GROMACS .gro file of N, CA and C in nm:
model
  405
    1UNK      N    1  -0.084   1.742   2.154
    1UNK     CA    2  -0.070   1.719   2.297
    1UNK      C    3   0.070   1.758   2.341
    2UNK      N    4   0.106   1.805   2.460
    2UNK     CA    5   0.165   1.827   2.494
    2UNK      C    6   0.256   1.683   2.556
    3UNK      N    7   0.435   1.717   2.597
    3UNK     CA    8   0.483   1.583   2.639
    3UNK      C    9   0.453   1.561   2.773
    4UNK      N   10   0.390   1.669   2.881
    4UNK     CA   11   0.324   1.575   2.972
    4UNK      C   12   0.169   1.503   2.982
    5UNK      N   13   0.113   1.573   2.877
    5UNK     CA   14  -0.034   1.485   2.884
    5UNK      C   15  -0.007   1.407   2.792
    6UNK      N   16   0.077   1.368   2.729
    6UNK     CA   17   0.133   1.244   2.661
    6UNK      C   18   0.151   1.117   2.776
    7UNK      N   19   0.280   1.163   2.867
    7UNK     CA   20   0.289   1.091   2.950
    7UNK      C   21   0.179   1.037   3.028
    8UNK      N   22   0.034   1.137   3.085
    8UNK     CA   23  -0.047   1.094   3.160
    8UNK      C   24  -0.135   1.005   3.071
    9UNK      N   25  -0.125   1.034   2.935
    9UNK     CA   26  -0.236   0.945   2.869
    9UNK      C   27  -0.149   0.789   2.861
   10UNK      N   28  -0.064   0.775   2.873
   10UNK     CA   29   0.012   0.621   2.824
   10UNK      C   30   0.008   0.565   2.983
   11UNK      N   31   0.014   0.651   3.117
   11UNK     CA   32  -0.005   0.606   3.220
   11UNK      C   33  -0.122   0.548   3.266
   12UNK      N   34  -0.183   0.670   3.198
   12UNK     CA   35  -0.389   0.617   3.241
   12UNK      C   36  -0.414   0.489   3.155
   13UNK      N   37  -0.374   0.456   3.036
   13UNK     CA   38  -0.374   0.333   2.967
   13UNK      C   39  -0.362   0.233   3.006
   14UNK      N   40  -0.181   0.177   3.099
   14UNK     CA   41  -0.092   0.112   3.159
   14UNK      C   42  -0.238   0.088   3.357
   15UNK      N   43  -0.273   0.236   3.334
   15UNK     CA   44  -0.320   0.175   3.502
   15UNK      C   45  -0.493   0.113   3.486
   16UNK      N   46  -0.520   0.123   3.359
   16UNK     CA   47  -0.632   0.036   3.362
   16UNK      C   48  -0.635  -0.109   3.349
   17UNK      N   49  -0.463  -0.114   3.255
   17UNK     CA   50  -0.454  -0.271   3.208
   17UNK      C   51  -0.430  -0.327   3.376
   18UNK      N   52  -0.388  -0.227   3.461
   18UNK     CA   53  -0.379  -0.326   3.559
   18UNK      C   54  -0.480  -0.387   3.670
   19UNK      N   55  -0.573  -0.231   3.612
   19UNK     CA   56  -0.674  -0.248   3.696
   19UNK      C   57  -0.771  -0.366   3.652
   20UNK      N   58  -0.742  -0.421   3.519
   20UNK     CA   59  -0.771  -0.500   3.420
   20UNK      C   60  -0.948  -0.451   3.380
   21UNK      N   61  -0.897  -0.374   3.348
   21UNK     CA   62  -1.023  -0.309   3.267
   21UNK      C   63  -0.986  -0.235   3.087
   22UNK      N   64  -0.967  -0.358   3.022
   22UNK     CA   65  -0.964  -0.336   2.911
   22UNK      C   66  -1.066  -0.209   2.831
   23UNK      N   67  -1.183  -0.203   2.883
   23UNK     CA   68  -1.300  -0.111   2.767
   23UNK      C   69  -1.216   0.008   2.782
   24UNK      N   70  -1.159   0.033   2.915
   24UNK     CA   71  -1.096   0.175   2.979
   24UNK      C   72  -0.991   0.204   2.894
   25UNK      N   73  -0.895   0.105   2.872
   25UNK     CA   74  -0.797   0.095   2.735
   25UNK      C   75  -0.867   0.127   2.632
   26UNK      N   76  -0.979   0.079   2.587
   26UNK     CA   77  -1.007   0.121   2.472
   26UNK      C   78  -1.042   0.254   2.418
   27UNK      N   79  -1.102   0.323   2.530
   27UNK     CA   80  -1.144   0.449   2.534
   27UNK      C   81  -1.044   0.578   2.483
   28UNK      N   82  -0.899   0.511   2.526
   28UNK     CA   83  -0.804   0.584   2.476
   28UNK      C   84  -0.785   0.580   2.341
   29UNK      N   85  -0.827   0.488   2.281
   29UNK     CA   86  -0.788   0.464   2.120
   29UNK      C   87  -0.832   0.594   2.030
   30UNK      N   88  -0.755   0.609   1.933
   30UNK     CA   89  -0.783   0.663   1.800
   30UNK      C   90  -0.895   0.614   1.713
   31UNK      N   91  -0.923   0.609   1.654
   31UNK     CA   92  -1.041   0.521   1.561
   31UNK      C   93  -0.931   0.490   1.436
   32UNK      N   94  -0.827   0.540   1.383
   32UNK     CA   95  -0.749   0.483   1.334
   32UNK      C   96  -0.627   0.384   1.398
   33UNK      N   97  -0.668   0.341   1.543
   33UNK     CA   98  -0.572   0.263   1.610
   33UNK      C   99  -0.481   0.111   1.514
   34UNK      N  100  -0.394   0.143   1.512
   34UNK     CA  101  -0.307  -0.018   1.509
   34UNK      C  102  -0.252  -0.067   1.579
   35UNK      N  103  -0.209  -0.207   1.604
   35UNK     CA  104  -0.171  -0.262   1.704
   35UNK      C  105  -0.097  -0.334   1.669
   36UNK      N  106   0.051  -0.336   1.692
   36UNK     CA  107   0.189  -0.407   1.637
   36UNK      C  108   0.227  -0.505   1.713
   37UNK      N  109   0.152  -0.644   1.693
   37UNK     CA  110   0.185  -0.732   1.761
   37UNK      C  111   0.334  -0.769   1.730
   38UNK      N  112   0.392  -0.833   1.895
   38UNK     CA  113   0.498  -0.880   1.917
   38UNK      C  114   0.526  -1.019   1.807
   39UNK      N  115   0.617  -1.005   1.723
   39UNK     CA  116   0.702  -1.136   1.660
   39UNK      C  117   0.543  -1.190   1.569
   40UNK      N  118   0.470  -1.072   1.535
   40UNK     CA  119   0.377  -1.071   1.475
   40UNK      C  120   0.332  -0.997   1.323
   41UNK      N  121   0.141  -1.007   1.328
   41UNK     CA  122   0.138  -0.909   1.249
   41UNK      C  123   0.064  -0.739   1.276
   42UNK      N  124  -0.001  -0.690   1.234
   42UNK     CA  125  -0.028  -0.538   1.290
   42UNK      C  126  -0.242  -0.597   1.268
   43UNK      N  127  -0.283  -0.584   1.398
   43UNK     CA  128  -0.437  -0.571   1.436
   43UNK      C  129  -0.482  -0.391   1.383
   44UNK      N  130  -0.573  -0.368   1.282
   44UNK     CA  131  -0.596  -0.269   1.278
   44UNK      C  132  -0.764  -0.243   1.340
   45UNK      N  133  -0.727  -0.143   1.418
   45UNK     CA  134  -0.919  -0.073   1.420
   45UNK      C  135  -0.965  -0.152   1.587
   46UNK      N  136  -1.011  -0.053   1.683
   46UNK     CA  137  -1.058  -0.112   1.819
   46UNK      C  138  -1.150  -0.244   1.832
   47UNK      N  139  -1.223  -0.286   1.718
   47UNK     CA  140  -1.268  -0.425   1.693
   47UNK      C  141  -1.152  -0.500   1.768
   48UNK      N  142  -1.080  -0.540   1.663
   48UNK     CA  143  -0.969  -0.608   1.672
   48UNK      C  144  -0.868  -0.629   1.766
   49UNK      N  145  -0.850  -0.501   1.897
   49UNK     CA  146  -0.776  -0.492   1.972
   49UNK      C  147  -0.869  -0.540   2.102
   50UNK      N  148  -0.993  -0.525   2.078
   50UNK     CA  149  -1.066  -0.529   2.191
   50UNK      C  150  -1.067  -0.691   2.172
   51UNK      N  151  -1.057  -0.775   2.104
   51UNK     CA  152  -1.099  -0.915   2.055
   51UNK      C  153  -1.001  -0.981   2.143
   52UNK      N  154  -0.854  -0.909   2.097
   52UNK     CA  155  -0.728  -0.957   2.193
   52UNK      C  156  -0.723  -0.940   2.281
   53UNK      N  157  -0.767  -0.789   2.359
   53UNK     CA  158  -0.810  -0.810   2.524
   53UNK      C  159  -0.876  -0.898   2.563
   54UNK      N  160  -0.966  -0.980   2.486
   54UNK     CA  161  -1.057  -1.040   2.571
   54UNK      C  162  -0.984  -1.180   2.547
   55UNK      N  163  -0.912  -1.232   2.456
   55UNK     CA  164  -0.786  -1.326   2.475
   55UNK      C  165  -0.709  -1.299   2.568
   56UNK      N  166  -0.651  -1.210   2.586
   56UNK     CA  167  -0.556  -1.199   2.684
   56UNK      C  168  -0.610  -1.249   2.824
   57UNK      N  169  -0.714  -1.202   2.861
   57UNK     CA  170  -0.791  -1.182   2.981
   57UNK      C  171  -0.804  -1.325   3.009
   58UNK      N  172  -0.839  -1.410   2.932
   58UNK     CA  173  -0.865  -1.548   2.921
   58UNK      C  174  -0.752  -1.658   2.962
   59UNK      N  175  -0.629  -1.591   2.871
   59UNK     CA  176  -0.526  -1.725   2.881
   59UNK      C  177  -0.419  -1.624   2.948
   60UNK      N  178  -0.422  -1.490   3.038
   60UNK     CA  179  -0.300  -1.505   3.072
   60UNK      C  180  -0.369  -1.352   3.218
   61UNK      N  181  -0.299  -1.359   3.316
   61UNK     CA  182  -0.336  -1.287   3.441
   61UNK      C  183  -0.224  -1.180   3.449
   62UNK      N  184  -0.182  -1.082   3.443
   62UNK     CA  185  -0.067  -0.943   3.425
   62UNK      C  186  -0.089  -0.846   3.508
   63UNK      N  187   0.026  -0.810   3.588
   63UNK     CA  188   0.022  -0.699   3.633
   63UNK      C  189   0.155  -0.656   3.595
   64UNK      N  190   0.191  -0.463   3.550
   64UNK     CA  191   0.259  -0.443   3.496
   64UNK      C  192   0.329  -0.317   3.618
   65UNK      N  193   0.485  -0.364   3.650
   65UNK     CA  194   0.527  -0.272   3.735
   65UNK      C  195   0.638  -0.227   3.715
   66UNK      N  196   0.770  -0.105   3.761
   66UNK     CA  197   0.855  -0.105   3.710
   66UNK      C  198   0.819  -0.041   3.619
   67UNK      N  199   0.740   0.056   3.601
   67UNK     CA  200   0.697   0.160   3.500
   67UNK      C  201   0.758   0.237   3.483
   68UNK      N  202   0.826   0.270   3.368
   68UNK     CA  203   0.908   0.441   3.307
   68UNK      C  204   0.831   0.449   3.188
   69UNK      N  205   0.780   0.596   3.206
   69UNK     CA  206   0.753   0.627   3.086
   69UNK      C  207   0.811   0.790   3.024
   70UNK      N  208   0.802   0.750   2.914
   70UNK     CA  209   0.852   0.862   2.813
   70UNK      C  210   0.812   0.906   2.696
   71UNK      N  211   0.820   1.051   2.660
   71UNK     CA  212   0.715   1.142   2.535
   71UNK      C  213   0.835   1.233   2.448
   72UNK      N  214   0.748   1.234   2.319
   72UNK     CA  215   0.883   1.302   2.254
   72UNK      C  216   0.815   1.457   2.316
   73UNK      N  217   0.890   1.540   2.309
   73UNK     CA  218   0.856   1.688   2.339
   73UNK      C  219   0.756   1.734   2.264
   74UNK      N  220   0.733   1.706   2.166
   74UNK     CA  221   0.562   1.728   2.092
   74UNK      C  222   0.466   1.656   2.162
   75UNK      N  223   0.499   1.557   2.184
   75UNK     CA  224   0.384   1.457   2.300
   75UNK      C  225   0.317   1.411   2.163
   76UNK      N  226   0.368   1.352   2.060
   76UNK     CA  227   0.323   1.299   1.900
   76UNK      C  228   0.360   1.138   1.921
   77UNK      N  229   0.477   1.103   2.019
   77UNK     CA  230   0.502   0.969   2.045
   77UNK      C  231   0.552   0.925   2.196
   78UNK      N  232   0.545   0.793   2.216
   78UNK     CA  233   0.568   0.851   2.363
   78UNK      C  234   0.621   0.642   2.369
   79UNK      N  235   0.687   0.646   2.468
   79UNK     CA  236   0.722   0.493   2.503
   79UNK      C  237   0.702   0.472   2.663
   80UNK      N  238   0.694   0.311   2.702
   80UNK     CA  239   0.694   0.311   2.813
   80UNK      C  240   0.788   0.154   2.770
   81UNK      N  241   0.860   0.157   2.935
   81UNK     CA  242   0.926   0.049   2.986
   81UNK      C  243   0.916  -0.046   3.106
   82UNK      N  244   0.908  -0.159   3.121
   82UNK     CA  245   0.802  -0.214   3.213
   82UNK      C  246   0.848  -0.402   3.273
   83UNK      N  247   0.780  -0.383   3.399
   83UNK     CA  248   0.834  -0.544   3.404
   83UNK      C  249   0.685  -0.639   3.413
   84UNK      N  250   0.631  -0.721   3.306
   84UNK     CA  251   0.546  -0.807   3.316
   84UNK      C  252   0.559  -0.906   3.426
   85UNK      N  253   0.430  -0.911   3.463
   85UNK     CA  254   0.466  -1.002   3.595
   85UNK      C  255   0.321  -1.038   3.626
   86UNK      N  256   0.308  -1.209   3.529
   86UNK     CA  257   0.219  -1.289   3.490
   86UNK      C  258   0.241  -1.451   3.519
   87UNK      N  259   0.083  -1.487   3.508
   87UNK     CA  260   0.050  -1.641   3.498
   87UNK      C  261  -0.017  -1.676   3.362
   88UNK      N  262  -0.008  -1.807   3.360
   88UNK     CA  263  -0.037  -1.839   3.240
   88UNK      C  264  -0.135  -1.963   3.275
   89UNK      N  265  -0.262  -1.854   3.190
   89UNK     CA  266  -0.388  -1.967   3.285
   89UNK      C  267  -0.459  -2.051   3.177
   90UNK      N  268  -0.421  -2.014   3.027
   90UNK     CA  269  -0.473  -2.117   2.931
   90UNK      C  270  -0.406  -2.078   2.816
   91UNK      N  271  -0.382  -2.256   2.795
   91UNK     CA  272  -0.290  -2.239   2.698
   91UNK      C  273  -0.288  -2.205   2.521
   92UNK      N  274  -0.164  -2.108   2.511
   92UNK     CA  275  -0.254  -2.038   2.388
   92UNK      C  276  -0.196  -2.120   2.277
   93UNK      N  277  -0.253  -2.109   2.163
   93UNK     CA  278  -0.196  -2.201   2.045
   93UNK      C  279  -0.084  -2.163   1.997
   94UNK      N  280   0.006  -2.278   1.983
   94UNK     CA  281   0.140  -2.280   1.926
   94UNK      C  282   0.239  -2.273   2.064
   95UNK      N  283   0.164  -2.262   2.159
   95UNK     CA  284   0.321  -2.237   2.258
   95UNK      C  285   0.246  -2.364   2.350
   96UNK      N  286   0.400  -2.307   2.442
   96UNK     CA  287   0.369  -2.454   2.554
   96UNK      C  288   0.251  -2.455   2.647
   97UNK      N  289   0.178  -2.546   2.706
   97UNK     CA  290   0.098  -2.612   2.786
   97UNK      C  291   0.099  -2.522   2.887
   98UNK      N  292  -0.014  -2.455   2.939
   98UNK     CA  293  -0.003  -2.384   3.074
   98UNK      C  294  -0.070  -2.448   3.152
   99UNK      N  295  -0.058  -2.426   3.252
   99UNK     CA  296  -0.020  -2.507   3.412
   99UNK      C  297  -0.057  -2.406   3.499
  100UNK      N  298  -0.070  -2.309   3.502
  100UNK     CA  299  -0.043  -2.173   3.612
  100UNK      C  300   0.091  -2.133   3.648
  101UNK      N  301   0.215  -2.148   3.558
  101UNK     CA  302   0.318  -2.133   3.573
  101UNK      C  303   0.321  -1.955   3.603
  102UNK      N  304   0.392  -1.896   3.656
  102UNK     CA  305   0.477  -1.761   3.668
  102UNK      C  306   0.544  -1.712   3.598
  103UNK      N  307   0.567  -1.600   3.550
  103UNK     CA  308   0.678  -1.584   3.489
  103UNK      C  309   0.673  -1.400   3.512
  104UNK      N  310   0.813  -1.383   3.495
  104UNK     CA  311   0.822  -1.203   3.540
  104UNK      C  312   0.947  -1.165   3.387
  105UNK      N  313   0.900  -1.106   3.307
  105UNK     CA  314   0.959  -1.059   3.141
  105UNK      C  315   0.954  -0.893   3.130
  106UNK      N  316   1.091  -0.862   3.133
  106UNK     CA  317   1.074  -0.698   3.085
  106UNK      C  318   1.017  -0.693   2.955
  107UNK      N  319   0.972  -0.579   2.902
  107UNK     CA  320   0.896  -0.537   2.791
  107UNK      C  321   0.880  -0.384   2.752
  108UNK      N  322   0.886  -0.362   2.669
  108UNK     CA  323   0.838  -0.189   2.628
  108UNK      C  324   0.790  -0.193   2.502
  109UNK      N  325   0.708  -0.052   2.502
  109UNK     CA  326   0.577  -0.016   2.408
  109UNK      C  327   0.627   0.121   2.384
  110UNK      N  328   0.615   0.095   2.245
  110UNK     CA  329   0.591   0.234   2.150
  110UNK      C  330   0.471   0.277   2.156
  111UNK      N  331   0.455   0.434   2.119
  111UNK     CA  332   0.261   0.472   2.104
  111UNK      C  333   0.332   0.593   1.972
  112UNK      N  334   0.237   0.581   1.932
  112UNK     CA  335   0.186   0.689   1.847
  112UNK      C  336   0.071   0.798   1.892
  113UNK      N  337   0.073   0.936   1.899
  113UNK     CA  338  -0.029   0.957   1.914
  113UNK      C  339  -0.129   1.054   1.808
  114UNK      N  340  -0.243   1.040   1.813
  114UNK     CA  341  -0.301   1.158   1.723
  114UNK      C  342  -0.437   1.218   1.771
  115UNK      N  343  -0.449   1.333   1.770
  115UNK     CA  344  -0.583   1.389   1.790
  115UNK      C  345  -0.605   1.370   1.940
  116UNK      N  346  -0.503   1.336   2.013
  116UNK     CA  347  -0.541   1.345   2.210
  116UNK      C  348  -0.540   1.185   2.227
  117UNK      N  349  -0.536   1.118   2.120
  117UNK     CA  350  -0.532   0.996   2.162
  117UNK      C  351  -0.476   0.839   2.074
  118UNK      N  352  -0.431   0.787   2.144
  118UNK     CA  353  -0.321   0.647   2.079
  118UNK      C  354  -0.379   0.585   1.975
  119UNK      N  355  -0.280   0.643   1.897
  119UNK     CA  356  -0.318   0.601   1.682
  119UNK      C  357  -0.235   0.448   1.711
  120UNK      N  358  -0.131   0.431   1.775
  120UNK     CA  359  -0.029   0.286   1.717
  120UNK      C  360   0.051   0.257   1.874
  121UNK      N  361   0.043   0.134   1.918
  121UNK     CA  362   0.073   0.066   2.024
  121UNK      C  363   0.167  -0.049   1.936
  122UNK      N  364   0.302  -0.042   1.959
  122UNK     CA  365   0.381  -0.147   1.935
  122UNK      C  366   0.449  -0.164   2.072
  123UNK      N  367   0.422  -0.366   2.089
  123UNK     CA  368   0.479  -0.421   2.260
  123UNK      C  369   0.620  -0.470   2.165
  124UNK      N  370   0.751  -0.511   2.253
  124UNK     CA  371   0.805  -0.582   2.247
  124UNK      C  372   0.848  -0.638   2.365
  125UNK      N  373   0.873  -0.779   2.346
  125UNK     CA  374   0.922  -0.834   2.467
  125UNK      C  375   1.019  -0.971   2.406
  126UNK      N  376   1.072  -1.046   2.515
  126UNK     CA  377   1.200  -1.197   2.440
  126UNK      C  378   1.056  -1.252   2.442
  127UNK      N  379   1.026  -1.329   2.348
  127UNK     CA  380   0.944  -1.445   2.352
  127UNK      C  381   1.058  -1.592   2.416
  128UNK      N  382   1.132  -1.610   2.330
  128UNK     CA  383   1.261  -1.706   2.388
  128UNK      C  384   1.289  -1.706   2.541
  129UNK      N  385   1.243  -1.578   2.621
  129UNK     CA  386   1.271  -1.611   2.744
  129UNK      C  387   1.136  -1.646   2.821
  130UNK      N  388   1.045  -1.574   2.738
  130UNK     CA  389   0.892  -1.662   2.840
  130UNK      C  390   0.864  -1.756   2.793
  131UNK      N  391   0.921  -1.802   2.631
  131UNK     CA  392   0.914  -1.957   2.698
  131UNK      C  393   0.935  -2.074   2.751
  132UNK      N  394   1.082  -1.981   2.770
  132UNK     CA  395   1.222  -2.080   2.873
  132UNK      C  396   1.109  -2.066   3.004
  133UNK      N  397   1.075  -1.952   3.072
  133UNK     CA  398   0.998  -1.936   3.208
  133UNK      C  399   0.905  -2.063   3.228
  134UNK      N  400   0.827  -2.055   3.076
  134UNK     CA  401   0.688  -2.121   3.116
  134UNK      C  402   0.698  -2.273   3.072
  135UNK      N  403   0.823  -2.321   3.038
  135UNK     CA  404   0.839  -2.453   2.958
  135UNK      C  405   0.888  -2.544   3.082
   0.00000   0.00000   0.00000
């Protein structure tokens, strides 16, 4: 791929999560997809990622704005940078009690890509500060 249909594929990704249509995310996947959870471990294979969309969808409401994105010149990897800007509608295990609290957390994502489409999605974000937000 080239580094601008790199860019449009990590955008078309980013504008479904907002449109919150996870399957649409999925569609982009690799069949060798991994997924590098934050202060975590790595989800392998669209099973598994699709399992966490449908967690996500459940205990937490996101819209993602403040979008930059970026591709290496092969369009082989590509990052985006971003401001989360969420509620927290059930509470997930191990963290604090949600309430419908707010909270707005910068974040950025690595991709990998292969074959036209996203082999490896690593998020990072402060956990320490969403849960100062949501505590």
């Amino acid at each position: 791929m080239s580094q601008a249909e790199t860019k449009q594929l990590i955008a078309a990704y980013y504008d479904a999560f907002n449109r919150g249509e996870p399957e649409a995310m999925e569609t982009m996947l690799h069949d060798d997809f991994e997924h590098h959870v934050n202060e975590g471990g790595i989800r392998r294979g669209k099973d598994g990622f699709a399992a966490f969309n449908r967690h996500m969808s459940e205990t937490y409401r996101e819209n993602l704005t403040d979008m930059v994105i970026f591709a290496s010149e092969d369009g082989s990897r590509g990052a985006a940078e971003f401001i989360v800007n969420g509620t927290y509608l059930k509470t997930d295990p191990g963290l604090p009690e949600a309430r419908g609290q707010s909270y707005r957390l910068p974040a950025g994502t690595f991709f990998a890509i292969k074959d036209g489409k996203i082999a490896r999605v690593t998020t990072y974000y402060n956990l320490s500060d969403w849960v100062r937000q949501v505590s």
